[in-house]
Structures are given as structure tokens and as C-alpha cells.
mmCIF file of C-alpha atoms in Angstrom:
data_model
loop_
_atom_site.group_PDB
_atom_site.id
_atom_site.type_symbol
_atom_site.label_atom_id
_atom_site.label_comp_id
_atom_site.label_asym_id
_atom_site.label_seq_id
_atom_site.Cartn_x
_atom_site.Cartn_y
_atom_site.Cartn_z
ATOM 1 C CA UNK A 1 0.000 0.000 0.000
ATOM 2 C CA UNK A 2 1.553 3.157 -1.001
ATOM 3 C CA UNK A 3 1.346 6.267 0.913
ATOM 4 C CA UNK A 4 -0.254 9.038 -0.890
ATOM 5 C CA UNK A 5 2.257 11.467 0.857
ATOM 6 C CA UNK A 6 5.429 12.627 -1.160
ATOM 7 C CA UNK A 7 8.192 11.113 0.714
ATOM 8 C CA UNK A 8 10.993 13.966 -0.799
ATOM 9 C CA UNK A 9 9.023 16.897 0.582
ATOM 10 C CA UNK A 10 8.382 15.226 3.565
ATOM 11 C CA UNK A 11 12.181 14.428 4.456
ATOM 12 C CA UNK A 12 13.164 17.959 3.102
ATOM 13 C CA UNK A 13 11.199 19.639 5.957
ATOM 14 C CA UNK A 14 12.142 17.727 8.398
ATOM 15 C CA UNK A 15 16.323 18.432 7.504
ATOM 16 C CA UNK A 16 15.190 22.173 7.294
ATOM 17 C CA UNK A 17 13.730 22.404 10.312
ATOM 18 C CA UNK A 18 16.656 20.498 11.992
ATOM 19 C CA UNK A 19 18.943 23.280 9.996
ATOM 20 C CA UNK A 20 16.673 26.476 11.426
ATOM 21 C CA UNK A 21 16.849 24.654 15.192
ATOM 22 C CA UNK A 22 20.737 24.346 15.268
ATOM 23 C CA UNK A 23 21.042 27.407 13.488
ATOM 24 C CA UNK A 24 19.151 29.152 16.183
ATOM 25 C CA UNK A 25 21.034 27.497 18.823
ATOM 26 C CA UNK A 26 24.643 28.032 17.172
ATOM 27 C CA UNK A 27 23.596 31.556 17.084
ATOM 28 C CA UNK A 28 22.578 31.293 21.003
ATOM 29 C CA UNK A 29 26.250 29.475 21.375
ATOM 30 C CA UNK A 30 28.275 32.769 19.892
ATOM 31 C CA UNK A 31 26.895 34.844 21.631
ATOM 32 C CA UNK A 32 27.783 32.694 25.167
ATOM 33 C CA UNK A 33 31.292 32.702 24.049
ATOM 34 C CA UNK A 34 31.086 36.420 22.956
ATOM 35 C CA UNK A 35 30.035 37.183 26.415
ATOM 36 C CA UNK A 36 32.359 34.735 27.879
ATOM 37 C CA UNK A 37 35.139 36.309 25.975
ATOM 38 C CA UNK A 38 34.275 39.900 26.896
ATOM 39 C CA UNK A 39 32.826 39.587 30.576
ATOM 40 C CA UNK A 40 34.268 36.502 32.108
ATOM 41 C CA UNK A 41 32.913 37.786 35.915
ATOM 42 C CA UNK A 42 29.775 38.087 34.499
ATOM 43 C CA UNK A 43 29.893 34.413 33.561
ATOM 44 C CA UNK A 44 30.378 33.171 36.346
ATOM 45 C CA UNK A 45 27.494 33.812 38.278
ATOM 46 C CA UNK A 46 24.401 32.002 39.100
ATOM 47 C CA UNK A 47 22.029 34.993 37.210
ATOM 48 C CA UNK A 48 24.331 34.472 33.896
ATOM 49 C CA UNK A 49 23.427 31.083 34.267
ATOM 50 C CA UNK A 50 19.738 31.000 34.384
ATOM 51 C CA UNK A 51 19.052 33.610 32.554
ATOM 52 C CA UNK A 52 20.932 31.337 29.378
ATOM 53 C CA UNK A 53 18.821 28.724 30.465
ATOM 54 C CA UNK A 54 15.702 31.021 29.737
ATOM 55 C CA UNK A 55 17.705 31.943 26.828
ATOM 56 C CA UNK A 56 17.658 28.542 25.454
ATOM 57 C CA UNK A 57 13.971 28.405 25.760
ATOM 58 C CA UNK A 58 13.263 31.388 23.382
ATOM 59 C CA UNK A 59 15.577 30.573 21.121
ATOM 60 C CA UNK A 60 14.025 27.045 20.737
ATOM 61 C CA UNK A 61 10.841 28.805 20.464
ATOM 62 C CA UNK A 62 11.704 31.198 18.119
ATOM 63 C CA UNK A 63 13.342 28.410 15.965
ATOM 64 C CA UNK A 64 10.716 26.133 16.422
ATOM 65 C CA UNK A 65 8.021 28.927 15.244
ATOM 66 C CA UNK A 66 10.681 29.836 11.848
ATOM 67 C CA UNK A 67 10.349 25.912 11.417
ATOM 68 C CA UNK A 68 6.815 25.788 11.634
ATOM 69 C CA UNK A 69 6.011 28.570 8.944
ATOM 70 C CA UNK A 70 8.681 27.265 6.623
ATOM 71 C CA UNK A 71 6.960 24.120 6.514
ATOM 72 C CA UNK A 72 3.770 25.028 6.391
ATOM 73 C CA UNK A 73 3.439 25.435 2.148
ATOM 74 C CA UNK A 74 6.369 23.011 1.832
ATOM 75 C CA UNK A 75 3.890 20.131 3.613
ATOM 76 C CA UNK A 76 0.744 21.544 1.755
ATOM 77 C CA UNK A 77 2.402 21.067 -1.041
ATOM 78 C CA UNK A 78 3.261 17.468 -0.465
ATOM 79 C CA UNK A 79 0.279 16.650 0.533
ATOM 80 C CA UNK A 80 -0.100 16.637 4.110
ATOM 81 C CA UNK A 81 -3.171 17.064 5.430
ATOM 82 C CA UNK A 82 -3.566 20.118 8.108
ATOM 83 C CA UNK A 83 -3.943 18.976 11.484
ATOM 84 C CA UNK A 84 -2.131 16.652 13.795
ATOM 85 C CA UNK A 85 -0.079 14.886 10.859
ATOM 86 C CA UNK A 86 1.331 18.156 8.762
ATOM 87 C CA UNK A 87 2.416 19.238 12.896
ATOM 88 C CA UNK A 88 3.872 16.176 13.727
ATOM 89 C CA UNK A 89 5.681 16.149 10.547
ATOM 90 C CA UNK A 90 6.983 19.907 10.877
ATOM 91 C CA UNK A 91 7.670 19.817 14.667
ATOM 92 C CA UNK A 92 9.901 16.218 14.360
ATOM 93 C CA UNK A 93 13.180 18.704 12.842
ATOM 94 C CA UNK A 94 12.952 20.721 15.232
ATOM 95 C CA UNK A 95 11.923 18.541 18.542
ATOM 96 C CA UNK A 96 14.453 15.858 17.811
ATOM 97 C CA UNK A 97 17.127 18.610 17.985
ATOM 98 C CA UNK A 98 15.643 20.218 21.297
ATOM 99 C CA UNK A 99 15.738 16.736 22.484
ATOM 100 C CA UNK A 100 19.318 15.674 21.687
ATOM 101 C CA UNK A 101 21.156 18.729 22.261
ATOM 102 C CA UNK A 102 19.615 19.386 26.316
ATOM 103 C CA UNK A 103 19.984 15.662 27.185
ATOM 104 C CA UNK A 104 23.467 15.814 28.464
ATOM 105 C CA UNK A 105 22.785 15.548 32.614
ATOM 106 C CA UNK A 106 23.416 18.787 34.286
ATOM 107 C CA UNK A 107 24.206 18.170 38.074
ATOM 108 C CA UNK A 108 21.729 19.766 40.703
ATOM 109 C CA UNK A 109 19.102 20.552 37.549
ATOM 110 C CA UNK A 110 15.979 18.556 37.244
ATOM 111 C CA UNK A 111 14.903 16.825 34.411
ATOM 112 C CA UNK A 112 12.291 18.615 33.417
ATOM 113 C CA UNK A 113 14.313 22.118 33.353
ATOM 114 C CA UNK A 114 16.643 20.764 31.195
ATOM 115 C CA UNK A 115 14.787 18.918 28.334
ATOM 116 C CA UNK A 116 11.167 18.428 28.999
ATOM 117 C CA UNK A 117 10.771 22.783 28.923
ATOM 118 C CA UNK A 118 13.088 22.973 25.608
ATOM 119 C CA UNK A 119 11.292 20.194 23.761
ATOM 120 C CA UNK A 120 8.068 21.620 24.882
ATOM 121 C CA UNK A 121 9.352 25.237 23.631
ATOM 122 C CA UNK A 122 10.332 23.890 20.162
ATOM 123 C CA UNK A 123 6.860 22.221 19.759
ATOM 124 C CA UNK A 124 5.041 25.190 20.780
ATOM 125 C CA UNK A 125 7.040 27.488 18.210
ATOM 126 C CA UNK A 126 6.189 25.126 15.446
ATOM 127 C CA UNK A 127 2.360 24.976 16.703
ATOM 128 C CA UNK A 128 3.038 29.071 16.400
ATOM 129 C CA UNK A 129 4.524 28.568 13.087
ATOM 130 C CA UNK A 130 1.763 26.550 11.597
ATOM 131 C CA UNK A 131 -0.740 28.806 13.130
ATOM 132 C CA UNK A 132 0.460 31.896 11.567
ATOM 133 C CA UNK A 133 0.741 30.128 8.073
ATOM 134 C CA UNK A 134 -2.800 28.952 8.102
ATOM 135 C CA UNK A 135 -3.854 32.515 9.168
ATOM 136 C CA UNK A 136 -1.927 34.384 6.394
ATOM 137 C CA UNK A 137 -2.911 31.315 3.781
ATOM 138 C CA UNK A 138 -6.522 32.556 4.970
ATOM 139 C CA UNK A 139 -5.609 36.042 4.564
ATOM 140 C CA UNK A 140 -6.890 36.448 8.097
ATOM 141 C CA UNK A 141 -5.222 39.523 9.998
ATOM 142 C CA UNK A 142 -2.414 37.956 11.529
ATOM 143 C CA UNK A 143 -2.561 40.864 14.730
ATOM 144 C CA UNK A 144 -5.769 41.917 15.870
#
């Protein structure tokens, strides 16, 4: 039985959004090193460090919502139908690299700070993503 979903669409979203996520969290990593590099005190303090960690949450957001409206046409296009499938298939770039890049064990930080809250920030920016393509695909107004 043969899917009636294109499968080279398909896989091309998925390595785009995995391209937008680490590109969104290389960009997060210069600018650690940038600020490591110009104010090592700074650095070094508890603040520095969670306010990164919030950092790393709106950055996968913000990835994950780029992801999400990239995909959008691509997966139309293929043949996805809207709903739970076209998400899954736009958020698995993106939440696979949420996933693998906040697994490594942090001492003293629960599980949930460090992956469950990325992975969940990465799917909720594609949800975002999606949502704002279907709006402007309905030529809804997009604010207000």
C-alpha cells in the first residue's frame, strides 16, 4: 500500500527544520562565548546562568516557530493534510534537535528544566509557526 504522501518533501522539511533549530542554537552558542570572551565575571554567576537557560527556551521557540512557517506550504504542497499529521511532521526537525542537544545531565538541575521545557518550547514554536501560516494562507489579519 503506497502512501499518498510525497516522501521527498516530507524528508526535506524535516532536515530544514533540523537546519533552522541548530542554526538558532549556534547563534545562542556565539553569543555565550562572545560574552564569555568579553565579561568573564559576568559568567560566572548564578544569574548568567539562568538567565541562558531562559535563553535557550526562546531561542528554541523562536526556531521552532521559523520551522513551523517554513513548513507550512512546503507540507501543503506534499500533501499533508492540516492537522495533527502536517504538525507532527513539521515539529519532528525541530523537537528531535531540542531533544538531543539538552539531554546531556546537568548536576543539581531537574529533568524537566533541562529537556522536557526545551522540547516543549520547540513544539510550541512550530504549533506558532503553523498557526500563523494557516492565518496568512486565509488572509486572516495575523494581529488583531
Amino acid at each position: 500500500m503506497r502512501s499518498e504522501l510525497a516522501r521527498g518533501p516530507v524528508a526535506k522539511t524535516i532536515a530544514q527544520g533540523v537546519c533552522v533549530q541548530l542554526t538558532g542554537l549556534l547563534a545562542a552558542a556565539v553569543l555565550v562565548v562572545a560574552m564569555i570572551a568579553l565579561l568573564p565575571d559576568v559568567v560566572l554567576t548564578d544569574g548568567f546562568y539562568w538567565v541562558s537557560a531562559a535563553g535557550v527556551l526562546v531561542v528554541n521557540l523562536a526556531a521552532g516557530a521559523v520551522a513551523g512557517r517554513l513548513a507550512a506550504p512546503r507540507l501543503a504542497r506534499a500533501g499533508a493534510p492540516a492537522g495533527r499529521i502536517r504538525y507532527a511532521l513539521a515539529a519532528a526537525g525541530p523537537v528531535v534537535v531540542a531533544l538531543l542537544t539538552n539531554l546531556n545531565p546537568i548536576s543539581g538541575i531537574p529533568m524537566a528544566l533541562r529537556v522536557v521545557l526545551p522540547v516543549c518550547a520547540a513544539a510550541g514554536g512550530v504549533a506558532v509557526g503553523l498557526w500563523h501560516s494557516a492565518r496568512v494562507e486565509r488572509r486572516e489579519p495575523v494581529y488583531g
